[in-house]
């Protein structure tokens, strides 16, 4: 437990040092620290735990007053599940398993765990959790998204899931609750979009790792409305700071980090990019891209709203559960068009083979834009940090030379 | 189905790959066939099955079938062959065990993809195997992440039908979803063959598979004899040959083999001695020519008494329980047959695999279990722990053997298998 607390504290302290004194930042860091504190982990007995990002957040918020989201991310929790999972299981599943099955705290004691069966790891994890006495409601995900049948299947699965969860939480999924949850999520989304736009402009305002932690804190904040208010306040503070001070143009090569998700407290790659002289302009991974997915704005019934959600999500979702992850590809393309990105870092967490399969398509797309791609395979361990640093420094060097060459030719 | 297929002429790298395949591809198949033929007590009527494998992998011929019948490549046992036969085509199972194709696929697929998928991609890339190239349609059930991505990759090159396999199978909604998939698959088949699915054609196809299943049940009963009447490597060859044989022909060949085995049993001419350790092989599929593990077991003094893999009897044994004699009723029965008794680890809860293995241990008097994991085959790896615990309760020793499609690890595997067999022989079996 001490090691887990140490891991979280280190990640927060490191991120907390790297900003230009915005008072509002401390609220987000406190929220994260609170969400992962020993006291919370031991005493919190949520009725609903949502594993991963594939289940719409608004649905989870409508089904329970305080759902707990588990996204993975912790090295220490992966150690706790070492004996339970095969060697090649991906670190996200390992970590999620560690959060739920350990002898330190019982997050899942009173909870029903909700997850989408979007990969081999998830399917078998669901079985493992059930085998260990945890109540699990799992939604089967269709492998295609481009047919009306697939959207109907997705909607039907979500309705089925809602029924199972409602029976446990004793909260009926009504249109009113779902609408309220949609409004909450939309507030979070709007605030997040404004913050991201400002953060892009002010590259020296805070480190990318801190920016990501602030965004990720939305999953753990007890009150989403309050979170949105604080984020707006922070956005306003950054805007003021931009206006008040002179900012030298950032000459570091901008890179896009795409592929497998980066989850707190595993901020290894954002920190490494920073240390290698690269600026992490944006991320394109299933967790970050949740912000891009709009909420269902119409509908008066639960099935109607879920159907609309299906339409919106399946078009933009970047889950590995799809046969072809076009959502992720179009997100990368969108960022290549709108940001002055010099390179792409394609991040593959060990065992997440679905992202490895997408690499050739990303490389082909990046080639059209003349942007080089580097593939980094890693897990939550720290042993490979130096190898990764050497590779990233070489990549940064190459990008700098390319950028200088481009400027020289332009002149 | 993808209508805009992207077919491009071969570049120099592909030409080189094809040359490499020409040199080495058939050699491995021939070597494995030679090793199978060298095993003692080979029944004479096994030859047609080995010849089928030889014609496909060594002579590189297409699957034998009546003239004008197109072939549909399937990538899992969950595609009901009855539907394909009923709509005027022949199913061929294209999951591959070729080392050379694996080497070629290795260059174009992610490093951690499973060897089976790499081999399939390799075959697709080199364009040198008629049984792959002549398929009019590919049917890919999405049973794991690699198959999912393989389906996307194939879709860009070939007409491909993707079948969503529900992750759960105990509720009516799961079945409904798979029945819907079968209806859509039937429409795709109709586009390819021009033959609709009718009551008569489907009933005839069910009768055809029922004949084959009857012969298979005879064969399984004979396999249960103690001491063994037929070696496990021979049985696996029989089941592998099914993938490339016109079903009535396979049924006839199996009937002849059963007759011969019955005669041998009457004359007490058993294939092996009584005291050899009886081993169950389970886990990732063993697909010809990757017969490394079965041949190792049998060459090291063990007996491959039974197997629980999707390329074995499991893939064909269960008959559909047809109660509603309509097309819809039959499709529902096929859907049930394909998923409910299936012990594939693609399903979230797969407790029935443990029951099945316990049953096999009892029926075949198993003394040790070899758990075969193809590198990257995560779903099977997940289930090992549970099986290990169960075997521990039963007092049956079990080892996990992780391997790839190459011959480099044969010697290490030999040492492990030999040690395991000795362990059983000299008191490792606590049952």
CSV table of N, CA and C in Angstrom, one decimal, chain A residues 15-102:
chain,number,residue,atom,x,y,z
A,15,UNK,N,4.4,16.3,-11.4
A,15,UNK,CA,3.5,17.1,-12.3
A,15,UNK,C,3.3,18.5,-11.7
A,16,UNK,N,3.1,18.5,-10.4
A,16,UNK,CA,2.7,19.8,-9.7
A,16,UNK,C,3.8,20.8,-9.7
A,17,UNK,N,5.0,20.4,-10.0
A,17,UNK,CA,6.2,21.4,-10.0
A,17,UNK,C,6.2,22.1,-11.4
A,18,UNK,N,5.5,21.5,-12.4
A,18,UNK,CA,5.8,22.0,-13.7
A,18,UNK,C,4.7,22.8,-14.3
A,19,UNK,N,4.4,23.9,-13.6
A,19,UNK,CA,3.4,24.9,-14.2
A,19,UNK,C,3.8,26.3,-13.7
A,20,UNK,N,3.2,27.3,-14.3
A,20,UNK,CA,3.6,28.7,-14.0
A,20,UNK,C,2.8,29.3,-12.9
A,21,UNK,N,2.6,28.6,-11.8
A,21,UNK,CA,2.0,29.1,-10.6
A,21,UNK,C,0.5,29.4,-10.7
A,22,UNK,N,-0.2,28.6,-11.4
A,22,UNK,CA,-1.7,28.8,-11.5
A,22,UNK,C,-2.3,28.3,-10.2
A,23,UNK,N,-3.0,29.1,-9.5
A,23,UNK,CA,-3.5,28.6,-8.2
A,23,UNK,C,-4.5,27.5,-8.3
A,24,UNK,N,-5.2,27.5,-9.4
A,24,UNK,CA,-6.3,26.5,-9.6
A,24,UNK,C,-5.8,25.1,-9.8
A,25,UNK,N,-4.5,24.9,-10.2
A,25,UNK,CA,-3.9,23.6,-10.4
A,25,UNK,C,-4.0,22.7,-9.2
A,26,UNK,N,-3.8,23.4,-8.0
A,26,UNK,CA,-3.7,22.6,-6.8
A,26,UNK,C,-5.0,21.9,-6.5
A,27,UNK,N,-6.1,22.4,-6.9
A,27,UNK,CA,-7.4,21.8,-6.7
A,27,UNK,C,-7.5,20.4,-7.4
A,28,UNK,N,-7.0,20.4,-8.7
A,28,UNK,CA,-7.0,19.2,-9.5
A,28,UNK,C,-6.0,18.2,-8.9
A,29,UNK,N,-4.9,18.6,-8.4
A,29,UNK,CA,-3.9,17.7,-7.8
A,29,UNK,C,-4.5,17.1,-6.5
A,30,UNK,N,-5.2,18.0,-5.8
A,30,UNK,CA,-5.8,17.5,-4.5
A,30,UNK,C,-6.9,16.5,-4.8
A,31,UNK,N,-7.7,16.8,-5.9
A,31,UNK,CA,-8.7,15.8,-6.3
A,31,UNK,C,-8.2,14.5,-6.6
A,32,UNK,N,-7.0,14.4,-7.3
A,32,UNK,CA,-6.4,13.2,-7.7
A,32,UNK,C,-5.9,12.5,-6.4
A,33,UNK,N,-5.2,13.3,-5.6
A,33,UNK,CA,-4.6,12.7,-4.4
A,33,UNK,C,-5.7,12.1,-3.5
A,34,UNK,N,-6.8,12.8,-3.4
A,34,UNK,CA,-7.9,12.4,-2.6
A,34,UNK,C,-8.5,11.1,-3.2
A,35,UNK,N,-8.6,11.0,-4.5
A,35,UNK,CA,-9.3,9.8,-5.1
A,35,UNK,C,-8.4,8.6,-4.9
A,36,UNK,N,-7.1,8.7,-4.8
A,36,UNK,CA,-6.2,7.6,-4.6
A,36,UNK,C,-5.6,7.5,-3.2
A,37,UNK,N,-6.1,8.2,-2.3
A,37,UNK,CA,-5.6,8.2,-0.9
A,37,UNK,C,-5.9,6.9,-0.3
A,38,UNK,N,-5.1,6.5,0.7
A,38,UNK,CA,-5.3,5.2,1.4
A,38,UNK,C,-6.7,5.2,2.0
A,39,UNK,N,-7.1,6.3,2.6
A,39,UNK,CA,-8.3,6.5,3.3
A,39,UNK,C,-9.5,6.2,2.3
A,40,UNK,N,-9.4,6.9,1.2
A,40,UNK,CA,-10.5,6.7,0.2
A,40,UNK,C,-10.6,5.2,-0.3
A,41,UNK,N,-9.4,4.7,-0.6
A,41,UNK,CA,-9.4,3.3,-1.1
A,41,UNK,C,-9.9,2.3,-0.1
A,42,UNK,N,-9.6,2.6,1.1
A,42,UNK,CA,-10.1,1.6,2.2
A,42,UNK,C,-11.6,1.8,2.5
A,43,UNK,N,-12.0,3.1,2.6
A,43,UNK,CA,-13.3,3.4,3.0
A,43,UNK,C,-14.4,3.5,1.9
A,44,UNK,N,-13.9,3.8,0.7
A,44,UNK,CA,-14.9,4.0,-0.4
A,44,UNK,C,-15.5,2.6,-0.8
A,45,UNK,N,-16.7,2.5,-0.8
A,45,UNK,CA,-17.4,1.2,-1.2
A,45,UNK,C,-18.4,1.6,-2.3
A,46,UNK,N,-17.9,1.9,-3.5
A,46,UNK,CA,-18.9,2.3,-4.5
A,46,UNK,C,-19.9,1.2,-4.9
A,47,UNK,N,-21.0,1.6,-5.4
A,47,UNK,CA,-22.0,0.6,-5.8
A,47,UNK,C,-21.7,0.2,-7.3
A,48,UNK,N,-21.0,1.1,-8.0
A,48,UNK,CA,-20.7,0.8,-9.4
A,48,UNK,C,-19.3,1.1,-9.7
A,49,UNK,N,-18.6,0.2,-10.3
A,49,UNK,CA,-17.2,0.4,-10.7
A,49,UNK,C,-17.2,0.2,-12.3
A,50,UNK,N,-16.7,1.2,-13.0
A,50,UNK,CA,-16.6,1.1,-14.4
A,50,UNK,C,-15.2,0.8,-14.8
A,51,UNK,N,-15.0,-0.3,-15.5
A,51,UNK,CA,-13.6,-0.6,-15.9
A,51,UNK,C,-13.4,-0.1,-17.4
A,52,UNK,N,-12.4,0.7,-17.5
A,52,UNK,CA,-12.1,1.2,-18.9
A,52,UNK,C,-12.9,2.3,-19.4
A,53,UNK,N,-12.7,2.7,-20.6
A,53,UNK,CA,-13.4,3.9,-21.1
A,53,UNK,C,-14.5,3.6,-22.2
A,54,UNK,N,-14.7,2.3,-22.4
A,54,UNK,CA,-15.6,1.9,-23.5
A,54,UNK,C,-17.1,2.1,-23.2
A,55,UNK,N,-17.4,2.1,-21.9
A,55,UNK,CA,-18.8,2.3,-21.5
A,55,UNK,C,-19.0,3.9,-21.4
A,56,UNK,N,-20.1,4.4,-22.1
A,56,UNK,CA,-20.3,5.8,-22.0
A,56,UNK,C,-20.4,6.4,-20.6
A,57,UNK,N,-19.6,7.4,-20.4
A,57,UNK,CA,-19.6,8.0,-19.0
A,57,UNK,C,-20.9,8.4,-18.5
A,58,UNK,N,-21.7,9.0,-19.5
A,58,UNK,CA,-23.0,9.5,-19.1
A,58,UNK,C,-23.9,8.3,-18.6
A,59,UNK,N,-23.7,7.2,-19.2
A,59,UNK,CA,-24.6,6.0,-18.8
A,59,UNK,C,-24.2,5.6,-17.3
A,60,UNK,N,-22.9,5.6,-17.1
A,60,UNK,CA,-22.4,5.3,-15.7
A,60,UNK,C,-22.9,6.3,-14.7
A,61,UNK,N,-22.9,7.5,-15.1
A,61,UNK,CA,-23.3,8.6,-14.1
A,61,UNK,C,-24.8,8.5,-13.9
A,62,UNK,N,-25.5,8.0,-14.9
A,62,UNK,CA,-27.0,7.9,-14.7
A,62,UNK,C,-27.3,6.7,-13.9
A,63,UNK,N,-26.5,5.7,-13.9
A,63,UNK,CA,-26.8,4.4,-13.2
A,63,UNK,C,-26.4,4.4,-11.7
A,64,UNK,N,-25.5,5.3,-11.3
A,64,UNK,CA,-25.1,5.4,-9.9
A,64,UNK,C,-24.7,6.9,-9.6
A,65,UNK,N,-24.9,7.2,-8.3
A,65,UNK,CA,-24.6,8.6,-8.0
A,65,UNK,C,-23.1,8.9,-8.0
A,66,UNK,N,-22.3,7.9,-7.5
A,66,UNK,CA,-20.9,8.1,-7.5
A,66,UNK,C,-20.2,6.9,-8.0
A,67,UNK,N,-20.2,6.7,-9.3
A,67,UNK,CA,-19.5,5.5,-9.9
A,67,UNK,C,-18.0,5.7,-9.8
A,68,UNK,N,-17.3,4.6,-9.6
A,68,UNK,CA,-15.8,4.7,-9.5
A,68,UNK,C,-15.3,4.2,-10.9
A,69,UNK,N,-14.4,5.0,-11.5
A,69,UNK,CA,-13.8,4.6,-12.8
A,69,UNK,C,-12.4,4.0,-12.5
A,70,UNK,N,-12.1,2.9,-13.1
A,70,UNK,CA,-10.8,2.3,-13.0
A,70,UNK,C,-10.2,2.1,-14.4
A,71,UNK,N,-9.2,2.9,-14.7
A,71,UNK,CA,-8.6,2.9,-16.0
A,71,UNK,C,-7.3,2.1,-16.1
A,72,UNK,N,-6.8,1.7,-15.0
A,72,UNK,CA,-5.5,1.0,-15.0
A,72,UNK,C,-4.4,2.0,-14.6
A,73,UNK,N,-3.2,1.8,-15.2
A,73,UNK,CA,-2.2,2.9,-15.0
A,73,UNK,C,-1.2,2.7,-13.9
A,74,UNK,N,-1.5,1.9,-12.9
A,74,UNK,CA,-0.5,1.8,-11.8
A,74,UNK,C,0.4,0.6,-11.8
A,75,UNK,N,1.7,0.9,-11.7
A,75,UNK,CA,2.7,-0.2,-11.7
A,75,UNK,C,2.5,-1.1,-10.5
A,76,UNK,N,2.2,-0.5,-9.3
A,76,UNK,CA,2.1,-1.3,-8.1
A,76,UNK,C,1.0,-2.3,-8.2
A,77,UNK,N,-0.1,-1.8,-8.8
A,77,UNK,CA,-1.3,-2.8,-8.8
A,77,UNK,C,-1.0,-3.9,-9.8
A,78,UNK,N,-0.2,-3.6,-10.8
A,78,UNK,CA,0.1,-4.7,-11.8
A,78,UNK,C,0.9,-5.8,-11.0
A,79,UNK,N,1.7,-5.4,-10.1
A,79,UNK,CA,2.5,-6.4,-9.3
A,79,UNK,C,1.5,-7.3,-8.5
A,80,UNK,N,0.5,-6.6,-7.9
A,80,UNK,CA,-0.5,-7.4,-7.1
A,80,UNK,C,-1.1,-8.5,-7.9
A,81,UNK,N,-1.3,-8.3,-9.2
A,81,UNK,CA,-2.0,-9.3,-10.0
A,81,UNK,C,-1.1,-10.2,-10.8
A,82,UNK,N,0.2,-10.2,-10.5
A,82,UNK,CA,1.2,-11.0,-11.2
A,82,UNK,C,0.8,-12.5,-11.2
A,83,UNK,N,0.4,-13.0,-10.1
A,83,UNK,CA,0.1,-14.4,-10.0
A,83,UNK,C,-1.2,-14.8,-10.7
A,84,UNK,N,-2.0,-13.8,-10.9
A,84,UNK,CA,-3.4,-14.2,-11.4
A,84,UNK,C,-3.5,-14.2,-13.0
A,85,UNK,N,-2.6,-13.4,-13.6
A,85,UNK,CA,-2.7,-13.3,-15.1
A,85,UNK,C,-1.5,-13.8,-15.8
A,86,UNK,N,-1.7,-14.2,-17.1
A,86,UNK,CA,-0.6,-14.7,-17.8
A,86,UNK,C,0.5,-13.6,-18.1
A,87,UNK,N,1.7,-14.0,-18.4
A,87,UNK,CA,2.8,-13.1,-18.6
A,87,UNK,C,2.5,-12.0,-19.6
A,88,UNK,N,1.8,-12.4,-20.7
A,88,UNK,CA,1.6,-11.5,-21.8
A,88,UNK,C,0.3,-10.6,-21.7
A,89,UNK,N,-0.4,-10.7,-20.6
A,89,UNK,CA,-1.5,-9.9,-20.4
A,89,UNK,C,-1.1,-8.4,-20.4
A,90,UNK,N,-2.0,-7.5,-20.9
A,90,UNK,CA,-1.5,-6.1,-21.1
A,90,UNK,C,-1.5,-5.4,-19.7
A,91,UNK,N,-0.7,-4.4,-19.5
A,91,UNK,CA,-0.6,-3.8,-18.2
A,91,UNK,C,-1.9,-3.1,-17.7
A,92,UNK,N,-2.7,-2.7,-18.7
A,92,UNK,CA,-4.0,-2.0,-18.2
A,92,UNK,C,-4.8,-3.0,-17.5
A,93,UNK,N,-4.9,-4.2,-18.1
A,93,UNK,CA,-5.8,-5.3,-17.5
A,93,UNK,C,-5.1,-5.7,-16.2
A,94,UNK,N,-3.8,-5.8,-16.2
A,94,UNK,CA,-3.1,-6.3,-15.0
A,94,UNK,C,-3.4,-5.3,-13.8
A,95,UNK,N,-3.3,-4.0,-14.2
A,95,UNK,CA,-3.5,-3.0,-13.2
A,95,UNK,C,-4.9,-3.0,-12.7
A,96,UNK,N,-5.8,-3.1,-13.6
A,96,UNK,CA,-7.3,-3.1,-13.3
A,96,UNK,C,-7.5,-4.3,-12.3
A,97,UNK,N,-6.9,-5.4,-12.7
A,97,UNK,CA,-7.1,-6.6,-11.9
A,97,UNK,C,-6.6,-6.4,-10.4
A,98,UNK,N,-5.4,-5.7,-10.4
A,98,UNK,CA,-4.8,-5.4,-9.1
A,98,UNK,C,-5.7,-4.5,-8.3
A,99,UNK,N,-6.3,-3.5,-8.9
A,99,UNK,CA,-7.2,-2.6,-8.2
A,99,UNK,C,-8.3,-3.3,-7.5
A,100,UNK,N,-8.8,-4.3,-8.2
A,100,UNK,CA,-10.0,-5.0,-7.7
A,100,UNK,C,-9.7,-6.2,-6.9
A,101,UNK,N,-8.6,-6.9,-7.2
A,101,UNK,CA,-8.4,-8.2,-6.4
A,101,UNK,C,-7.1,-8.0,-5.6
A,102,UNK,N,-7.2,-7.6,-4.4
A,102,UNK,CA,-6.0,-7.4,-3.6
A,102,UNK,C,-6.4,-7.6,-2.1
